Structures are given as structure tokens and as C-alpha cells.
Tab-separated table of C-alpha atoms and ligand atoms in Angstrom:
chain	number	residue	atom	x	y	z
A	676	UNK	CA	140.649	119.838	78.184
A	677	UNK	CA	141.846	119.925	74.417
A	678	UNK	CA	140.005	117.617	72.174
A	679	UNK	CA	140.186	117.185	68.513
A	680	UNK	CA	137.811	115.890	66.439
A	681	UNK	CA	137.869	115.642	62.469
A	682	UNK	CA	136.811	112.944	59.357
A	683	UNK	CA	137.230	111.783	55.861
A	684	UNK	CA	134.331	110.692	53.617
A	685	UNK	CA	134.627	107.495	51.820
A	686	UNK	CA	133.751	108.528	48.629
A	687	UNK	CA	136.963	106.782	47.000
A	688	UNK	CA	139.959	107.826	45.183
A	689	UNK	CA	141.455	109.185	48.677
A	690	UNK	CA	144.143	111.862	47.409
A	691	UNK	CA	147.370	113.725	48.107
A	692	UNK	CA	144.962	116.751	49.068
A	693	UNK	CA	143.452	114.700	51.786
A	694	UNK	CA	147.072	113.234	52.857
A	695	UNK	CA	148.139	116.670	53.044
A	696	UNK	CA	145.861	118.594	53.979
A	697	UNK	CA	144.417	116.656	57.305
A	698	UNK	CA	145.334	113.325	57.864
A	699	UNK	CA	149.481	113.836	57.837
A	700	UNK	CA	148.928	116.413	60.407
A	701	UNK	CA	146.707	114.275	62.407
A	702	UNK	CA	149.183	111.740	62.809
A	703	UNK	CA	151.498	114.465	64.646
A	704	UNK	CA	148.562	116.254	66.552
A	705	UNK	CA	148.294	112.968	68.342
A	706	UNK	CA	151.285	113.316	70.793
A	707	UNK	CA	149.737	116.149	72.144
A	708	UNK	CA	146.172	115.818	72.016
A	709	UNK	CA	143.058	113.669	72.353
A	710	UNK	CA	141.960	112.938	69.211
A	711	UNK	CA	138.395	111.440	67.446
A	712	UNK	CA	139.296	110.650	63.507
A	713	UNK	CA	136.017	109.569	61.867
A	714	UNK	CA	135.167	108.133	58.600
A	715	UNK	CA	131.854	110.656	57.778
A	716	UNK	CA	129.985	107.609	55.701
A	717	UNK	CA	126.928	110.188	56.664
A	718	UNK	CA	128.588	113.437	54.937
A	719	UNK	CA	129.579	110.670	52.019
A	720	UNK	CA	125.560	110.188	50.875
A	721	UNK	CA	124.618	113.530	50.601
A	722	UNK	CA	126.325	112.742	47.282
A	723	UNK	CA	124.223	109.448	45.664
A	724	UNK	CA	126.679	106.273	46.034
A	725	UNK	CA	126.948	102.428	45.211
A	726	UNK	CA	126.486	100.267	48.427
A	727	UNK	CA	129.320	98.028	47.736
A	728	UNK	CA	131.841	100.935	46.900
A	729	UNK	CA	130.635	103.030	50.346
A	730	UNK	CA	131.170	99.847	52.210
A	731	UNK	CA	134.539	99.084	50.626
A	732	UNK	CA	135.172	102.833	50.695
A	733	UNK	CA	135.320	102.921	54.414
A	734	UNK	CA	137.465	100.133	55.310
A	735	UNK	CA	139.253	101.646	52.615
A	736	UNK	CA	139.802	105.147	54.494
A	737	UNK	CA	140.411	103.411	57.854
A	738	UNK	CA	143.257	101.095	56.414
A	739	UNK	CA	144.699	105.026	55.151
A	740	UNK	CA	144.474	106.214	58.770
A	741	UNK	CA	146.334	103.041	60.011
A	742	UNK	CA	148.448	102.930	57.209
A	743	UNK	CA	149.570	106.789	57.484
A	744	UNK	CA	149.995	106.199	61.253
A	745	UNK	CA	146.990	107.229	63.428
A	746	UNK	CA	147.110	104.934	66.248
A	747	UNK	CA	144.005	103.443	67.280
A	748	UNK	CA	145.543	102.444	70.867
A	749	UNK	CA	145.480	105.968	71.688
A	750	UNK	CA	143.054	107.574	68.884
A	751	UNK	CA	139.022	106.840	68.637
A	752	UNK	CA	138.691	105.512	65.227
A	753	UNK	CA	135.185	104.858	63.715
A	754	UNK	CA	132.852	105.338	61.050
A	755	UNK	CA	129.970	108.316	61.567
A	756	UNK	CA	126.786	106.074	60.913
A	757	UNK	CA	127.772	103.522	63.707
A	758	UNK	CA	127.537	106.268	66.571
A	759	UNK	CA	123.863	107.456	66.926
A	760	UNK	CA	124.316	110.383	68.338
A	761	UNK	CA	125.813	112.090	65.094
A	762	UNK	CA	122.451	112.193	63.261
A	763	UNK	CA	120.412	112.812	66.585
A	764	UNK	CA	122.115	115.672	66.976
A	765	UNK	CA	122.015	117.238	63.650
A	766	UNK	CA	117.947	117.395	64.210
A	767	UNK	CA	118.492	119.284	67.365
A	768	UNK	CA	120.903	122.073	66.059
A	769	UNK	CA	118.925	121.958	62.633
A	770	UNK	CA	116.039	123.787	64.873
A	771	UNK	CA	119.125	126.075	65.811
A	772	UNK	CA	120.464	126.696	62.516
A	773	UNK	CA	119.061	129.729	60.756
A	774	UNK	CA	118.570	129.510	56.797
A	775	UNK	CA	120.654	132.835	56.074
A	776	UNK	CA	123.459	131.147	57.434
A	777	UNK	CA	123.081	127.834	55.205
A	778	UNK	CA	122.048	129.820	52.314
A	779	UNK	CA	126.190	131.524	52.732
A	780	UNK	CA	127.561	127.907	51.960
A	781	UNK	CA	129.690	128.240	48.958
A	782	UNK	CA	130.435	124.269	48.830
A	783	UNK	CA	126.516	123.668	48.801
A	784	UNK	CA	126.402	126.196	45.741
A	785	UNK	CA	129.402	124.322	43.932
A	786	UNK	CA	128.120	121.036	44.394
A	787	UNK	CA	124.569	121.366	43.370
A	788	UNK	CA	125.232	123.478	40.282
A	789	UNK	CA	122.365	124.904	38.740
A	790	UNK	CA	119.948	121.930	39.463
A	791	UNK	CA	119.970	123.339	42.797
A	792	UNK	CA	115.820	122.111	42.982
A	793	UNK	CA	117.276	118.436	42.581
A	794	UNK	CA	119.687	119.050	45.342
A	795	UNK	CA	119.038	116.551	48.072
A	796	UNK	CA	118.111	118.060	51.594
A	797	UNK	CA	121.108	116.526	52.946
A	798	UNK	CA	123.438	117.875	51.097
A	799	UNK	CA	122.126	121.639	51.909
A	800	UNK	CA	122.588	120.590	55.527
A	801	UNK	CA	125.542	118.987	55.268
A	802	UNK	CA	127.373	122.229	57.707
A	803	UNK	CA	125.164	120.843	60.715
A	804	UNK	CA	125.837	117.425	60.487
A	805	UNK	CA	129.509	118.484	60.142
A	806	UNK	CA	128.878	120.583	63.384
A	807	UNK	CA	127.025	118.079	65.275
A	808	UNK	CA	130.018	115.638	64.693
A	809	UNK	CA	132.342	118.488	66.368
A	810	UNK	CA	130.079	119.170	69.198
A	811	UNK	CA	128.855	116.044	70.119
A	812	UNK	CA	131.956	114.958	71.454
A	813	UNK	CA	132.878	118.885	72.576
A	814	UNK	CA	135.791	119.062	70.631
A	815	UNK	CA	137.976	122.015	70.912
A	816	UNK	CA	140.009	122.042	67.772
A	817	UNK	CA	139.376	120.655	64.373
A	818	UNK	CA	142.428	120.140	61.785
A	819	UNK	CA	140.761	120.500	57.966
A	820	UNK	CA	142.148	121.419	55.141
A	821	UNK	CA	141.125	125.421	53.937
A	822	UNK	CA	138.081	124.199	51.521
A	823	UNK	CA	136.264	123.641	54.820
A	824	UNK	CA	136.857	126.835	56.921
A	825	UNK	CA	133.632	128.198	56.089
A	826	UNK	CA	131.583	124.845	57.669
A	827	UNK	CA	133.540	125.194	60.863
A	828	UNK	CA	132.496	128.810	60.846
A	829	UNK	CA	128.949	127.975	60.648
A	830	UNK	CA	129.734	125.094	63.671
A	831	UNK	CA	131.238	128.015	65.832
A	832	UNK	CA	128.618	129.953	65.222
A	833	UNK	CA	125.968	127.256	65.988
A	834	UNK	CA	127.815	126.370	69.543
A	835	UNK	CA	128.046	130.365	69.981
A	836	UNK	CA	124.516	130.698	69.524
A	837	UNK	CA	123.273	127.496	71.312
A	838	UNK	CA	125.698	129.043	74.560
A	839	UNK	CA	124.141	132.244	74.147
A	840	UNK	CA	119.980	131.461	74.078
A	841	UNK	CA	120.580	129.305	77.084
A	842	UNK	CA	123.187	131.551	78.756
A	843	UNK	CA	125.715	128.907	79.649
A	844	UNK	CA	129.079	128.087	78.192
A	845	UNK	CA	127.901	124.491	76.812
A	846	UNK	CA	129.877	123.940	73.672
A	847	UNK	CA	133.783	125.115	73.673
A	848	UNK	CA	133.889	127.268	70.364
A	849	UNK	CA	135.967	124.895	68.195
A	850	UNK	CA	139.443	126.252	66.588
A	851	UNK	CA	140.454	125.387	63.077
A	852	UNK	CA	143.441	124.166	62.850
A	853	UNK	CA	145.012	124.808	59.649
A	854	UNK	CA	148.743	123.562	58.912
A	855	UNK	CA	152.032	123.533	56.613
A	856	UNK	CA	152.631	124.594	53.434
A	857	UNK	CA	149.991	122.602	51.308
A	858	UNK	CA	146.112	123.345	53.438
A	859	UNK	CA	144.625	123.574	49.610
A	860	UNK	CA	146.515	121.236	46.972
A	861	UNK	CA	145.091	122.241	43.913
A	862	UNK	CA	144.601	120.054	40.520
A	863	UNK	CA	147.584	118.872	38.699
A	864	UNK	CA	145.885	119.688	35.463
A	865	UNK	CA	144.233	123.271	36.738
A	866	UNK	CA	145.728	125.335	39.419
A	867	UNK	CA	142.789	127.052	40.206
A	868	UNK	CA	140.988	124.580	41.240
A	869	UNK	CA	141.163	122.413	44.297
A	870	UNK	CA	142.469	118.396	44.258
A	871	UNK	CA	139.336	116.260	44.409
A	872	UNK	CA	138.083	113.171	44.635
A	873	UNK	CA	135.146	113.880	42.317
A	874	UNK	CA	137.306	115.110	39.372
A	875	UNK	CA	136.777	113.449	36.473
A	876	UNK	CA	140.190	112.978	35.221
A	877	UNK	CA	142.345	110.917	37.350
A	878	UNK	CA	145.363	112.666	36.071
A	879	UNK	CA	144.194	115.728	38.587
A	880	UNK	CA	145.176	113.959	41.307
A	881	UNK	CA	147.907	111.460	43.220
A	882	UNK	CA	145.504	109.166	44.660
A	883	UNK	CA	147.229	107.158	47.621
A	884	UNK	CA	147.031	103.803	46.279
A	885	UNK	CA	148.589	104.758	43.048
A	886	UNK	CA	151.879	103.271	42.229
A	887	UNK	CA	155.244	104.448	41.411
A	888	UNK	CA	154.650	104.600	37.565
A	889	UNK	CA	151.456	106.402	37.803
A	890	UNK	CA	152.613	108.637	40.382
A	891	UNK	CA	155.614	109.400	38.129
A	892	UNK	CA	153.461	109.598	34.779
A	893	UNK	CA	151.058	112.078	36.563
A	894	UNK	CA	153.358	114.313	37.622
A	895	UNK	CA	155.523	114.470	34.865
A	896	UNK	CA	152.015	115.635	32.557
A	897	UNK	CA	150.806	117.886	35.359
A	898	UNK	CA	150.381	121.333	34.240
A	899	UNK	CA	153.267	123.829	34.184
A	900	UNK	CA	154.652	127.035	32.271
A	901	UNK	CA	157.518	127.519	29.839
A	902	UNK	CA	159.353	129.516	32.299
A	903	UNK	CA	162.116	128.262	35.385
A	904	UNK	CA	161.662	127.848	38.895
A	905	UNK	CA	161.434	131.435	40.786
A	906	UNK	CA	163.443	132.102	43.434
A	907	UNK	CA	160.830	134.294	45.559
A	908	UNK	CA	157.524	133.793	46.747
A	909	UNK	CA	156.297	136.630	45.131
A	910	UNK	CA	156.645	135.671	41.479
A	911	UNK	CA	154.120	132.886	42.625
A	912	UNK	CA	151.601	135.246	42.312
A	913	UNK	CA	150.302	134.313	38.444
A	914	UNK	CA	151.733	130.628	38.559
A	915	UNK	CA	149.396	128.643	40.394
A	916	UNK	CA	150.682	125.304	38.832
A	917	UNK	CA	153.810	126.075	39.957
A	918	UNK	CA	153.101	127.517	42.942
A	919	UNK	CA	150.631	124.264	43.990
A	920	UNK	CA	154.060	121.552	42.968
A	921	UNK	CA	155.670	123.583	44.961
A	922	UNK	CA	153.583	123.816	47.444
A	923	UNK	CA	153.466	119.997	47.696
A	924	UNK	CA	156.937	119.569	47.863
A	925	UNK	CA	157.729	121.556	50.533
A	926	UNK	CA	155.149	119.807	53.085
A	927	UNK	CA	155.560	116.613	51.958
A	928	UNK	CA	159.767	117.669	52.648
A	929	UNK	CA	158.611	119.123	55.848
A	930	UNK	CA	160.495	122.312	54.796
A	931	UNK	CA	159.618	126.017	54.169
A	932	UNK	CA	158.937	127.316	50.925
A	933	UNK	CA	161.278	130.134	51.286
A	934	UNK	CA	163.828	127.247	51.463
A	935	UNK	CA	162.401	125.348	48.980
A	936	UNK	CA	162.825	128.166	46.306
A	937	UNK	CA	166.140	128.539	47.524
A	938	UNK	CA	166.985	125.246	46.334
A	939	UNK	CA	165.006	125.176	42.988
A	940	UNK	CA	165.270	128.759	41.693
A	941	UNK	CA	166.618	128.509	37.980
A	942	UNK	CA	165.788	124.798	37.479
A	943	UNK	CA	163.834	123.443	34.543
A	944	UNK	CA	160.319	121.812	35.519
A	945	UNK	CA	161.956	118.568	34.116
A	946	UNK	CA	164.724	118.419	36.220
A	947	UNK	CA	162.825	119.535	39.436
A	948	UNK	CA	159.219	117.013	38.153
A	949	UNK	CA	161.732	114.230	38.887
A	950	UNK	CA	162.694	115.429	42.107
A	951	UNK	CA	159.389	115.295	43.048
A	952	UNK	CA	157.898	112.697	41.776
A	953	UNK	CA	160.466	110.795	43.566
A	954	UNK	CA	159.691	112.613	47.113
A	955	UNK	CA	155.992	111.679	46.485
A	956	UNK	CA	156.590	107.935	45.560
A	957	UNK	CA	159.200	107.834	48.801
A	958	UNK	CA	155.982	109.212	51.033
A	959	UNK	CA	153.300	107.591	49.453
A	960	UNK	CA	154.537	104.331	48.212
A	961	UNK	CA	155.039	102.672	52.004
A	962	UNK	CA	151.019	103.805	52.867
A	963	UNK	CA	149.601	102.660	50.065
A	964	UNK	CA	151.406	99.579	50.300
A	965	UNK	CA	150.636	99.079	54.357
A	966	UNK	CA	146.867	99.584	53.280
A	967	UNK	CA	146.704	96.698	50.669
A	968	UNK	CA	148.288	94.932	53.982
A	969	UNK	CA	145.650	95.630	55.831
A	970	UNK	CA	142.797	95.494	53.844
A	971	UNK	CA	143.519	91.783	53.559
A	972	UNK	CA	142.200	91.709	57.148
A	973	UNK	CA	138.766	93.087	57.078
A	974	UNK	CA	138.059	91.233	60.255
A	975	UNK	CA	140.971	93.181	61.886
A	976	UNK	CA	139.680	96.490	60.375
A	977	UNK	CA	136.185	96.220	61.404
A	978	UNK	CA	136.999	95.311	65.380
A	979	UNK	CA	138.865	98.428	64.987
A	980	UNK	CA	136.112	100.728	64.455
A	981	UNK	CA	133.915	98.268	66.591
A	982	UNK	CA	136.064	99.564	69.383
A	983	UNK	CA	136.237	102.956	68.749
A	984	UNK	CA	132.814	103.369	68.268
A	985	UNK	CA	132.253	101.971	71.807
A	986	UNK	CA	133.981	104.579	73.070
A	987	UNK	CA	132.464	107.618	70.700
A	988	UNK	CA	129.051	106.196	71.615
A	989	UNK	CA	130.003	106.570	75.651
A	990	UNK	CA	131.241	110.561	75.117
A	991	UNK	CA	128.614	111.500	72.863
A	992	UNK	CA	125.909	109.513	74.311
A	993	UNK	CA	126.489	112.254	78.084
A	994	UNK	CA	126.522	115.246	75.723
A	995	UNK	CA	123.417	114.342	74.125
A	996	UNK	CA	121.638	113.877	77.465
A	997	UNK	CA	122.794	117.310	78.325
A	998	UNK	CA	122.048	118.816	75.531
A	999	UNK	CA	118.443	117.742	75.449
A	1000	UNK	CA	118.170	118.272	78.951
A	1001	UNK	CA	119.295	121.786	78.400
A	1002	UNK	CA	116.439	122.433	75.685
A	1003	UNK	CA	114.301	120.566	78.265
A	1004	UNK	CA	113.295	117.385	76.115
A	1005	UNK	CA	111.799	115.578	79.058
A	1006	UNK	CA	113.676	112.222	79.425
A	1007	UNK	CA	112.149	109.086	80.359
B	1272	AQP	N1	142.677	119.577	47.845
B	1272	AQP	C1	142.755	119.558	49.163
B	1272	AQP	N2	143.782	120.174	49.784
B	1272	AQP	C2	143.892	120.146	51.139
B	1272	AQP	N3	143.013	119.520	51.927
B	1272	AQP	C3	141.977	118.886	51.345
B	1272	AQP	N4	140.959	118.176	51.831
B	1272	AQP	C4	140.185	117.728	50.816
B	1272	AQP	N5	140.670	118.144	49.653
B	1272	AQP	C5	141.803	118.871	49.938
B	1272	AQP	C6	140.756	117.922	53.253
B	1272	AQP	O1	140.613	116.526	53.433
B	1272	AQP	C7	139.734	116.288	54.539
B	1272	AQP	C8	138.722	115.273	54.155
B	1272	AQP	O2	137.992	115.700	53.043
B	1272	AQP	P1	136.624	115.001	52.666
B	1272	AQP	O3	136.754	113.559	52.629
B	1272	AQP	O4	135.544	115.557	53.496
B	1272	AQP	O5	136.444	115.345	51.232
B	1272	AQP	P2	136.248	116.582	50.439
B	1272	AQP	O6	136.722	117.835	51.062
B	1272	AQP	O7	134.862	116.562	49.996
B	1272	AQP	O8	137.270	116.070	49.391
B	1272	AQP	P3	137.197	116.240	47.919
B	1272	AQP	O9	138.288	115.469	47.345
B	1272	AQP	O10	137.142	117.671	47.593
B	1272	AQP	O11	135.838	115.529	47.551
B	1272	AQP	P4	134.784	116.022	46.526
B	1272	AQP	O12	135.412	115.896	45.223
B	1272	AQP	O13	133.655	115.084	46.750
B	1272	AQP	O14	134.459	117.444	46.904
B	1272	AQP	C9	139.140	117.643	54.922
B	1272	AQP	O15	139.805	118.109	56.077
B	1272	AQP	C10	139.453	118.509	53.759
B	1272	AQP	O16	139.632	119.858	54.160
């Protein structure tokens, strides 16, 4: 059986990067699959973070998954710290998890800087919680966007090892899924480095609840270069402005690139900023508008994840069981 499992952390300022790059291709994965969406309020404190933001932060995300269509009649939706079985787990494969492997993690090295002493525990293990919330629940696939193919590398190879020392095939070896034409939207103001919540210039990023004006304001300052639209993917190459607005026109048109350059080959960045600014506003306006909606019902919002953590809670609560059965924790 297929099962997908995947999260956001509510650390604010949700972006086009996150729209992009995992929840618009939840929504679609959904037909076909059964899917977990979580809001990883665990993941969020490795980073240190203001109780009443966190809180607000994660209706915040949930009213985005509603809002961009996840549906929760037929999706679990929930936040991490509600279901148990998340942190319980991270202890076990922590005792599975060799240090080499952690020390590899290049988002542990980027985020702690060079006060890497001050870095908080949690933050170095981040990778196992991440791969306890995948194989708690078994799940088979997991949509992110590229920034974290390395962590589900280190979750395969934790559920390839854990298989392996007790010679049964306990954990499916979960696929990344990685889609369209945008799975890294880079800064509008630096194409070299990746759209983030953390920036500290809010002109880096589209953030979904920002309206039309400051969508169209940030976009028509985001970085470019004096020369015209190519007409070939190759010429992309040393343009990595160009090649990221590009990038995020095409998926958010649903549309190849190849096309895409088709199209815009020989126009000036003014002309084709406008064009896009406009697609953006047309995509984001009607989510960011649905979430203000709903986060006017906070009741409605929390029964939601009330619900869905039920159900997380009865899934993850068997594999745990088995799990620690398997290591032979004896149960009473
Ligand atoms: N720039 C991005 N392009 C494509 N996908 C992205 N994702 C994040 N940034 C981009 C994907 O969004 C999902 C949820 O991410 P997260 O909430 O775990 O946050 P993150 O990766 O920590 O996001 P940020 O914005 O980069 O936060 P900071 O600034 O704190 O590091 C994931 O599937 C992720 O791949």
C-alpha cells in the first residue's frame, strides 16, 4: 500500500518556495494516494521561538493547507507535537543512527554557523525526528522540495539499516518525490540562494498572505540582468535570477519551461515582471484570502487537527508497538 507522508514547520512567513515546492503538489498527490500532511511544530523549535507566534504559526499553516486545497475528509491533518509517537520514536532510531551519518548534514552545518558549540541538540538531530515522522506511519513516498533530499536519505538509510540488523523488511524504504519545474525557488534578491522563511529581508520572498501590491512591488525589484529573455534552456546556465522567475512561472502556469521560453524569448524583464506578477497574484491572492477566512474560526481549525490526530495516533500508535517489540522492549 502507497502512503505519503510529509510537513511544514510553523515558523511563519509561509512562502512561494513552500507553495511550490510541496504543498501545491500535495493537493494533486491526493487523488491517488493516502496521504498524512503534518504541521512539524517539533522540527519548528530546534530553532528558539515565541509561544504565541508558534501557536498562531500553526493554525496559521493548517488554514494554508485548507486554503490551498488539501482535504481533510480524505487527508490526516495534524500538528507533530499532538501525536506521541513522533518523539518516542526519534529516541529509538537515535540509538540506530550513527554520528558519521549526522555529522554529513549540510542543513545542520548552515544553520548553526560557526557557533556550532551553541547549537541545540535538537537541531543536530533534527534528520531522525524527520525520519521517525516518515516511518512511524510507514510511509512509502515523501513529496519535499530538493533542500531536503539529503534528510530523506539519511531516513532511507535508517529504515535500511533498522530492516537489515533485524533481518526483516519492517520499514518500506521511502521515495522522494520531487516535482515540476520550481523543487528549489531561490531568493528574489539572490539566485543562489534558496527562498526562506528565515531571510531577513522580506523582499526575498512572496509570502502567501501578501497582497496584490506587495506581491507586485516584490517582483518588480527582484533581481535581474540587463539582458532579454533567452530562448533556450541552456543560456540559463549563468542567470540564476532569471532562470529562478522563470522557473516560477512555469509551475505556477503548469507548463514546461521549454514552452515557457518559447513564449518569452526576446522580451524585456519589464514587460515579462508584469506577466508574472499577475500569474502569482491570480494563484496566490484566492489562498491567502480563504486563510484569513478561516483563521476567523480557530474553533473550526483546531477540531480539524483534533481529528486527524486521532487517527495519526491509531497508525502510529501499532507501529510503535512493533517496533519496540522488534528491539524486544518488554511491554507491560
Ligand atoms: N525555496 C524552496 N523551494 C522549494 N521548496 C521549498 N521548501 C522550503 N523552501 C523551499 C519545501 O517546503 C517544505 C516545508 O519546508 P519547512 O517548513 O520544513 O521549511 P524549511 O525547508 O525549513 O523552509 P525555509 O523557508 O527554508 O525555512 P528556514 O528559513 O527556517 O530554513 C519542504 O518540503 C521543503 O522542501
Amino acid at each position: 500500500m502507497n502512503r505519503i507522508f510529509s510537513g511544514v514547520q510553523p515558523t511563519g512567513n509561509l512562502h512561494l518556495g513552500n507553495y511550490l515546492g510541496a504543498i501545491k503538489n500535495w493537493v494533486s498527490l491526493q487523488k491517488d494516494f493516502e496521504c498524512i500532511f503534518c504541521i512539524v511544530d517539533l522540527h519548528a523549535i530546534t530553532i528558539k521561538q515565541n509561544p504565541k507566534e508558534l501557536e498562531n504559526n500553526t493554525l496559521e499553516v493548517t488554514a494554508a493547507y485548507l486554503a490551498s486545497g488539501i482535504d481533510p475528509e480524505k487527508t490526516l491533518i495534524f500538528n507533530q507535537n499532538s501525536v506521541s509517537a513522533h518523539s518516542e520514536l526519534t529516541w529509538l532510531l537515535s540509538c540506530f543512527t550513527p554520528l558519521g551519518w549526522l555529522n554529513r548534514m549540510t542543513q545542520f552545518k548552515e544553520k548553526a554557523g560557526k557557533k556550532k558549540d551553541n547549537a541545540v541538540l535538537g537541531l543536530y538531530s533534527y534528520p531522525v525526528l524527520m525520519a521517525s515522522d516518515i516511518l512511524a506511519y510507514k510511509a512509502t513516498h515523501v513529496p519535499v522540495g530538493e533542500d531536503q533530499k539529503q534528510h530523506l536519505e539519511l531516513a532511507r538509510d535508517i529504515a535500511g539499516s533498522f530492516n537489515k540488523i533485524y533481518n526483516k523488511e519492517f520499514f518500506p524504504i521511502p521515495e522522494p518525490q520531487i516535482f515540476g519545474e520550481a523543487t528549489r525557488v531561490m531568493s528574489l534578491r539572490d539566485g543562489k540562494n534558496k527562498m526562506s522563511k528565515s531571510d531577513d529581508s522580506d523582499y526575498s520572498r512572496i509570502n502567501i498572505t501578501d497582497n496584490k501590491d506587495l506581491i507586485n512591488l516584490k517582483i518588480q525589484k527582484a533581481k535581474t540582468d540587463p539582458y532579454p529573455l533567452p530562448s533556450k534552456k541552456e543560456e540559463l546556465e549563468n542567470r540564476p535570477e532569471v532562470n529562478n522567475l522563470l522557473g516560477i512561472y512555469s509551475a505556477l502556469k503548469e507548463e514546461k519551461l521549454d514552452k515557457i521560453l518559447n513564449e518569452m524569448a526576446g522580451k524585456e524583464f519589464s514587460e515579462f515582471k508584469k506577466i508574472l506578477a499577475e500569474l502569482v497574484i491570480s494563484k496566490i491572492e484566492p489562498i491567502s484570502k480563504k486563510m484569513n477566512d478561516l483563521l476567523k474560526n480557530k474553533d473550526y481549525l483546531k477540531k480539524i487537527l483534533k481529528d486527524g490526530k486521532e487517527k495519526a495516533d491509531d497508525i502510529s500508535s501499532k507501529n510503535l508497538l512493533e517496533i519496540k517489540k522488534t528491539i524486544g522492549l518488554l511491554i507491560i
